[in-house]
Tab-separated table of C-alpha atoms in Angstrom:
chain	number	residue	atom	x	y	z
A	1	UNK	CA	86.768	49.015	-63.007
A	2	UNK	CA	87.751	52.701	-63.212
A	3	UNK	CA	89.946	54.091	-60.548
A	4	UNK	CA	88.794	57.292	-58.911
A	5	UNK	CA	91.435	60.000	-58.981
A	6	UNK	CA	93.002	60.612	-55.618
A	7	UNK	CA	92.057	63.870	-54.006
A	8	UNK	CA	94.960	66.229	-53.985
A	9	UNK	CA	95.372	68.168	-50.769
A	10	UNK	CA	94.522	71.786	-51.245
A	11	UNK	CA	97.197	74.198	-50.218
A	12	UNK	CA	96.017	76.720	-47.712
A	13	UNK	CA	97.178	80.216	-48.437
A	14	UNK	CA	100.129	80.967	-46.222
A	15	UNK	CA	99.814	84.070	-44.144
A	16	UNK	CA	102.962	86.111	-44.554
A	17	UNK	CA	104.077	87.722	-41.309
A	18	UNK	CA	103.740	91.464	-41.249
A	19	UNK	CA	107.119	93.084	-41.072
A	20	UNK	CA	107.279	95.416	-38.138
A	21	UNK	CA	109.745	98.296	-38.126
A	22	UNK	CA	112.972	97.544	-36.317
A	23	UNK	CA	113.158	100.989	-34.741
A	24	UNK	CA	110.045	102.692	-33.455
A	25	UNK	CA	109.653	106.146	-31.971
A	26	UNK	CA	109.667	105.983	-28.150
A	27	UNK	CA	106.227	107.580	-27.858
A	28	UNK	CA	104.704	105.138	-30.353
A	29	UNK	CA	106.364	102.217	-28.571
A	30	UNK	CA	104.753	103.313	-25.313
A	31	UNK	CA	101.349	103.785	-26.965
A	32	UNK	CA	101.418	100.399	-28.726
A	33	UNK	CA	102.669	98.482	-25.679
A	34	UNK	CA	100.331	95.778	-24.268
A	35	UNK	CA	97.594	97.130	-22.055
A	36	UNK	CA	98.705	94.949	-19.131
A	37	UNK	CA	101.926	96.921	-18.855
A	38	UNK	CA	100.039	100.208	-18.696
A	39	UNK	CA	97.484	99.286	-16.017
A	40	UNK	CA	99.806	100.294	-13.182
A	41	UNK	CA	100.420	103.716	-14.728
A	42	UNK	CA	96.712	104.182	-15.434
A	43	UNK	CA	95.887	103.868	-11.741
A	44	UNK	CA	98.231	106.717	-10.858
A	45	UNK	CA	97.307	108.880	-13.855
A	46	UNK	CA	94.652	111.544	-13.577
A	47	UNK	CA	92.713	112.961	-16.492
A	48	UNK	CA	92.673	111.719	-20.102
A	49	UNK	CA	95.248	109.277	-21.387
A	50	UNK	CA	97.995	111.250	-23.201
A	51	UNK	CA	98.800	108.237	-25.394
A	52	UNK	CA	95.242	107.816	-26.703
A	53	UNK	CA	95.884	110.306	-29.535
A	54	UNK	CA	98.927	108.323	-30.709
A	55	UNK	CA	96.936	105.069	-30.847
A	56	UNK	CA	94.343	106.640	-33.150
A	57	UNK	CA	96.862	108.728	-35.104
A	58	UNK	CA	96.496	108.772	-38.887
A	59	UNK	CA	99.499	110.658	-40.348
A	60	UNK	CA	98.610	113.388	-42.820
A	61	UNK	CA	102.075	114.664	-43.752
A	62	UNK	CA	105.149	113.070	-45.266
A	63	UNK	CA	107.161	113.387	-42.071
A	64	UNK	CA	104.291	111.902	-40.078
A	65	UNK	CA	104.207	108.829	-42.322
A	66	UNK	CA	107.967	108.434	-41.958
A	67	UNK	CA	107.637	108.496	-38.160
A	68	UNK	CA	104.730	106.041	-38.144
A	69	UNK	CA	106.597	103.606	-40.420
A	70	UNK	CA	109.777	103.680	-38.322
A	71	UNK	CA	111.996	105.463	-40.848
A	72	UNK	CA	112.424	108.363	-38.394
A	73	UNK	CA	112.543	107.489	-34.702
A	74	UNK	CA	114.384	110.445	-33.103
A	75	UNK	CA	113.672	114.152	-33.159
A	76	UNK	CA	117.199	114.832	-34.395
A	77	UNK	CA	116.535	112.699	-37.478
A	78	UNK	CA	113.281	114.586	-38.066
A	79	UNK	CA	115.188	117.881	-38.068
A	80	UNK	CA	117.797	116.481	-40.460
A	81	UNK	CA	115.117	115.650	-43.044
A	82	UNK	CA	114.352	119.351	-43.480
A	83	UNK	CA	110.608	118.660	-43.503
A	84	UNK	CA	108.334	120.923	-41.419
A	85	UNK	CA	106.759	119.525	-38.253
A	86	UNK	CA	103.039	120.206	-38.692
A	87	UNK	CA	101.495	117.474	-36.535
A	88	UNK	CA	101.563	117.461	-32.755
A	89	UNK	CA	101.616	113.662	-32.736
A	90	UNK	CA	105.064	113.739	-34.357
A	91	UNK	CA	106.488	115.583	-31.362
A	92	UNK	CA	104.605	113.330	-28.916
A	93	UNK	CA	106.016	110.252	-30.644
A	94	UNK	CA	109.624	111.453	-30.829
A	95	UNK	CA	109.813	113.361	-27.508
A	96	UNK	CA	107.406	111.694	-25.069
A	97	UNK	CA	109.172	113.211	-22.039
A	98	UNK	CA	108.107	116.804	-22.750
A	99	UNK	CA	106.831	118.750	-19.755
A	100	UNK	CA	104.392	121.635	-20.088
A	101	UNK	CA	104.123	124.648	-17.796
A	102	UNK	CA	101.282	127.174	-17.955
A	103	UNK	CA	103.066	130.411	-17.122
A	104	UNK	CA	100.135	132.788	-17.186
A	105	UNK	CA	96.350	132.846	-17.681
A	106	UNK	CA	94.863	136.335	-18.131
A	107	UNK	CA	91.188	137.183	-18.502
A	108	UNK	CA	90.394	139.795	-21.145
A	109	UNK	CA	87.040	141.594	-20.971
A	110	UNK	CA	85.624	143.620	-23.814
A	111	UNK	CA	82.335	145.493	-23.916
A	112	UNK	CA	80.355	144.982	-27.137
A	113	UNK	CA	76.822	145.838	-28.308
A	114	UNK	CA	75.616	142.374	-27.268
A	115	UNK	CA	77.165	142.611	-23.814
A	116	UNK	CA	80.417	141.856	-22.043
A	117	UNK	CA	82.754	139.565	-23.971
A	118	UNK	CA	85.209	137.483	-21.947
A	119	UNK	CA	88.250	135.772	-23.455
A	120	UNK	CA	91.386	134.226	-21.990
A	121	UNK	CA	95.024	134.781	-22.889
A	122	UNK	CA	97.279	131.813	-22.038
A	123	UNK	CA	101.090	131.719	-22.041
A	124	UNK	CA	102.512	128.197	-22.081
A	125	UNK	CA	105.997	126.679	-22.352
A	126	UNK	CA	107.045	123.087	-23.050
A	127	UNK	CA	110.454	121.468	-22.776
A	128	UNK	CA	112.250	118.254	-21.951
A	129	UNK	CA	114.842	119.778	-19.618
A	130	UNK	CA	117.584	118.610	-21.978
A	131	UNK	CA	117.989	120.997	-24.891
A	132	UNK	CA	114.503	121.585	-26.347
A	133	UNK	CA	112.117	124.426	-25.488
A	134	UNK	CA	108.931	125.830	-27.017
A	135	UNK	CA	106.802	128.862	-26.106
A	136	UNK	CA	103.414	130.067	-27.331
A	137	UNK	CA	100.596	132.462	-26.524
A	138	UNK	CA	96.984	131.624	-27.439
A	139	UNK	CA	93.580	133.235	-26.930
A	140	UNK	CA	90.221	131.522	-26.577
A	141	UNK	CA	86.800	131.556	-24.987
A	142	UNK	CA	87.403	128.698	-22.523
A	143	UNK	CA	90.408	128.136	-20.279
A	144	UNK	CA	90.813	124.367	-20.789
A	145	UNK	CA	90.623	124.430	-24.583
A	146	UNK	CA	92.916	127.466	-24.777
A	147	UNK	CA	95.533	125.771	-22.605
A	148	UNK	CA	95.378	122.670	-24.802
A	149	UNK	CA	95.788	124.823	-27.922
A	150	UNK	CA	98.717	126.714	-26.389
A	151	UNK	CA	100.494	123.470	-25.467
A	152	UNK	CA	100.043	122.066	-28.979
A	153	UNK	CA	101.305	125.289	-30.547
A	154	UNK	CA	104.344	125.335	-28.274
A	155	UNK	CA	105.206	121.764	-29.284
A	156	UNK	CA	105.187	122.795	-32.949
A	157	UNK	CA	107.526	125.721	-32.150
A	158	UNK	CA	110.303	123.737	-30.483
A	159	UNK	CA	113.837	125.084	-30.835
A	160	UNK	CA	117.170	123.579	-29.873
A	161	UNK	CA	119.030	125.139	-26.954
A	162	UNK	CA	122.770	125.766	-27.155
A	163	UNK	CA	124.557	125.140	-23.870
A	164	UNK	CA	128.193	125.541	-22.910
A	165	UNK	CA	130.741	126.560	-20.288
A	166	UNK	CA	131.331	130.205	-21.109
A	167	UNK	CA	132.367	131.340	-17.627
A	168	UNK	CA	136.047	131.592	-16.746
A	169	UNK	CA	135.217	129.818	-13.467
A	170	UNK	CA	133.725	126.780	-15.225
A	171	UNK	CA	135.542	123.475	-15.311
A	172	UNK	CA	135.623	120.748	-17.939
A	173	UNK	CA	132.466	118.789	-18.610
A	174	UNK	CA	129.094	119.189	-20.301
A	175	UNK	CA	127.838	122.756	-20.449
A	176	UNK	CA	125.206	123.820	-17.931
A	177	UNK	CA	125.044	127.517	-18.856
A	178	UNK	CA	124.997	129.659	-21.993
A	179	UNK	CA	128.296	129.704	-23.936
A	180	UNK	CA	128.425	133.516	-24.257
A	181	UNK	CA	126.426	136.645	-23.475
A	182	UNK	CA	123.223	136.989	-25.474
A	183	UNK	CA	120.269	139.393	-25.379
A	184	UNK	CA	116.606	138.797	-26.188
A	185	UNK	CA	113.929	141.426	-26.814
A	186	UNK	CA	110.143	141.409	-26.585
A	187	UNK	CA	108.266	144.684	-26.593
A	188	UNK	CA	110.041	147.040	-24.214
A	189	UNK	CA	111.545	144.173	-22.190
A	190	UNK	CA	115.198	143.256	-22.725
A	191	UNK	CA	116.799	140.239	-21.026
A	192	UNK	CA	120.534	139.533	-21.201
A	193	UNK	CA	121.819	136.075	-20.302
A	194	UNK	CA	125.448	135.704	-19.220
A	195	UNK	CA	127.525	132.562	-18.550
A	196	UNK	CA	127.765	131.412	-14.938
A	197	UNK	CA	129.848	128.641	-13.323
A	198	UNK	CA	128.310	125.340	-12.340
A	199	UNK	CA	126.469	125.513	-9.037
A	200	UNK	CA	125.553	129.189	-9.247
A	201	UNK	CA	121.918	128.511	-10.171
A	202	UNK	CA	119.494	130.597	-12.223
A	203	UNK	CA	119.915	134.230	-11.204
A	204	UNK	CA	116.878	135.557	-13.074
A	205	UNK	CA	113.212	136.391	-12.478
A	206	UNK	CA	110.624	133.723	-11.776
A	207	UNK	CA	109.204	133.396	-15.306
A	208	UNK	CA	112.637	133.446	-16.899
A	209	UNK	CA	113.745	130.770	-14.421
A	210	UNK	CA	110.846	128.530	-15.411
A	211	UNK	CA	111.674	128.905	-19.107
A	212	UNK	CA	115.373	128.142	-18.598
A	213	UNK	CA	114.558	125.187	-16.357
A	214	UNK	CA	112.491	123.583	-19.136
A	215	UNK	CA	115.318	124.313	-21.590
A	216	UNK	CA	117.899	122.428	-19.508
A	217	UNK	CA	120.011	125.410	-18.393
A	218	UNK	CA	120.841	125.258	-14.685
A	219	UNK	CA	123.330	128.131	-14.204
A	220	UNK	CA	123.107	131.664	-15.585
A	221	UNK	CA	123.615	135.314	-14.705
A	222	UNK	CA	121.080	137.784	-16.101
A	223	UNK	CA	120.383	141.468	-16.529
A	224	UNK	CA	117.017	142.924	-17.523
A	225	UNK	CA	115.663	146.314	-18.567
A	226	UNK	CA	112.304	147.795	-19.564
A	227	UNK	CA	108.893	146.700	-18.283
A	228	UNK	CA	110.092	143.512	-16.628
A	229	UNK	CA	106.844	143.039	-14.709
A	230	UNK	CA	105.072	142.163	-17.949
A	231	UNK	CA	104.844	138.396	-17.695
A	232	UNK	CA	104.452	137.561	-21.378
A	233	UNK	CA	107.207	139.920	-22.565
A	234	UNK	CA	109.662	138.757	-19.905
A	235	UNK	CA	109.153	135.078	-20.777
A	236	UNK	CA	109.295	135.843	-24.501
A	237	UNK	CA	112.490	137.885	-24.119
A	238	UNK	CA	114.131	134.963	-22.304
A	239	UNK	CA	112.976	132.575	-25.027
A	240	UNK	CA	114.183	134.923	-27.785
A	241	UNK	CA	117.606	135.068	-26.125
A	242	UNK	CA	117.859	131.278	-26.472
A	243	UNK	CA	116.818	131.585	-30.127
A	244	UNK	CA	119.549	134.166	-30.730
A	245	UNK	CA	122.145	131.639	-29.568
A	246	UNK	CA	121.360	129.440	-32.574
A	247	UNK	CA	121.852	132.336	-34.994
A	248	UNK	CA	125.458	132.940	-33.952
A	249	UNK	CA	128.241	131.473	-36.076
A	250	UNK	CA	130.796	129.605	-33.986
A	251	UNK	CA	134.017	127.974	-35.106
A	252	UNK	CA	134.792	124.363	-34.269
A	253	UNK	CA	137.678	125.471	-32.056
A	254	UNK	CA	135.325	127.591	-29.945
A	255	UNK	CA	132.804	124.753	-29.771
A	256	UNK	CA	135.459	122.485	-28.319
A	257	UNK	CA	136.852	125.120	-25.951
A	258	UNK	CA	133.423	126.057	-24.561
A	259	UNK	CA	132.038	122.481	-24.522
A	260	UNK	CA	129.045	123.567	-26.594
A	261	UNK	CA	126.193	121.107	-27.102
A	262	UNK	CA	122.966	121.621	-29.053
A	263	UNK	CA	119.805	119.724	-28.271
A	264	UNK	CA	119.808	116.577	-26.196
A	265	UNK	CA	122.888	115.024	-24.661
A	266	UNK	CA	122.893	111.425	-25.929
A	267	UNK	CA	124.159	109.210	-23.136
C-alpha cells in the first residue's frame, strides 16, 4: 500500500511593511492626516480646501521629490540644498502657515480694433510673520485667476528677512526691527527703513506697513521720497529694502551685538 505524500503547507508571501519617512514636512503631514481630524476645520473653512493640491501632488523636480520622500522637511534645509524652488507645493508643504494679502487690484482698459480690452493688475504679498516675505505683480483677464497666479508667484519669490536691534534705545533680546539703515528703490519711489526701539511700532505708510507686518518686523522708522502715492512702487520699494539687507556683509561680532536673526526664530 503506497503512502500518499503529505501536503506541505504553502507559504503565503509576506507583505513587507512600507517604510514611512520619519520626518515629514508639516504641510504634507496636515494633508495626509486622517479625514476625521479635519472635519472640524472643514466646517469653519470657506472656499476650496488648500490642502487638496498637496494630496494630489506629483513632484516634478528633484527638490520636490526630496520633500515628498521626507529627506527635506524644513524650508531652511531646502535653501541649504542650493536647488531652485520651482513648485508651489514645495512652499505649501514646508511653510503651511503662510498668509497672503492682496495689496492692490487695478483695472486696465485698452481700446483695440475689436473693442475695449479689460485686464487686471494684481499686487500680492505673502509671508509667515516670522522672517519670510514674498511679493509679486501679475496681470490677467479675470480677477480670481490673476490673484491665484500672483499668490503662487509670490510664494516662489520668498526671501529671508534680516531682523535685529539696531536702535541705541533697544534692549537685549530677539530683534524686532531692522539692524541698520537701508534704502529700497522702485521707479521714482525711495523708501528708507531705520532701526526703532521695541514698542515704537511701524512708522510707515499703509502698504509698507502691510509688507513689514508679513515679514515679521514690528518696529521701524521710515523716510520716503518720490511718488509715494504709487501703490505698487511703494510696496516694491519696501520689499527691495528688505532684500538689500541680505546683500550686506556683516561680521560675526556685529551679528552678536545687534542680535541679528535671519529667517524664522526656531523656538
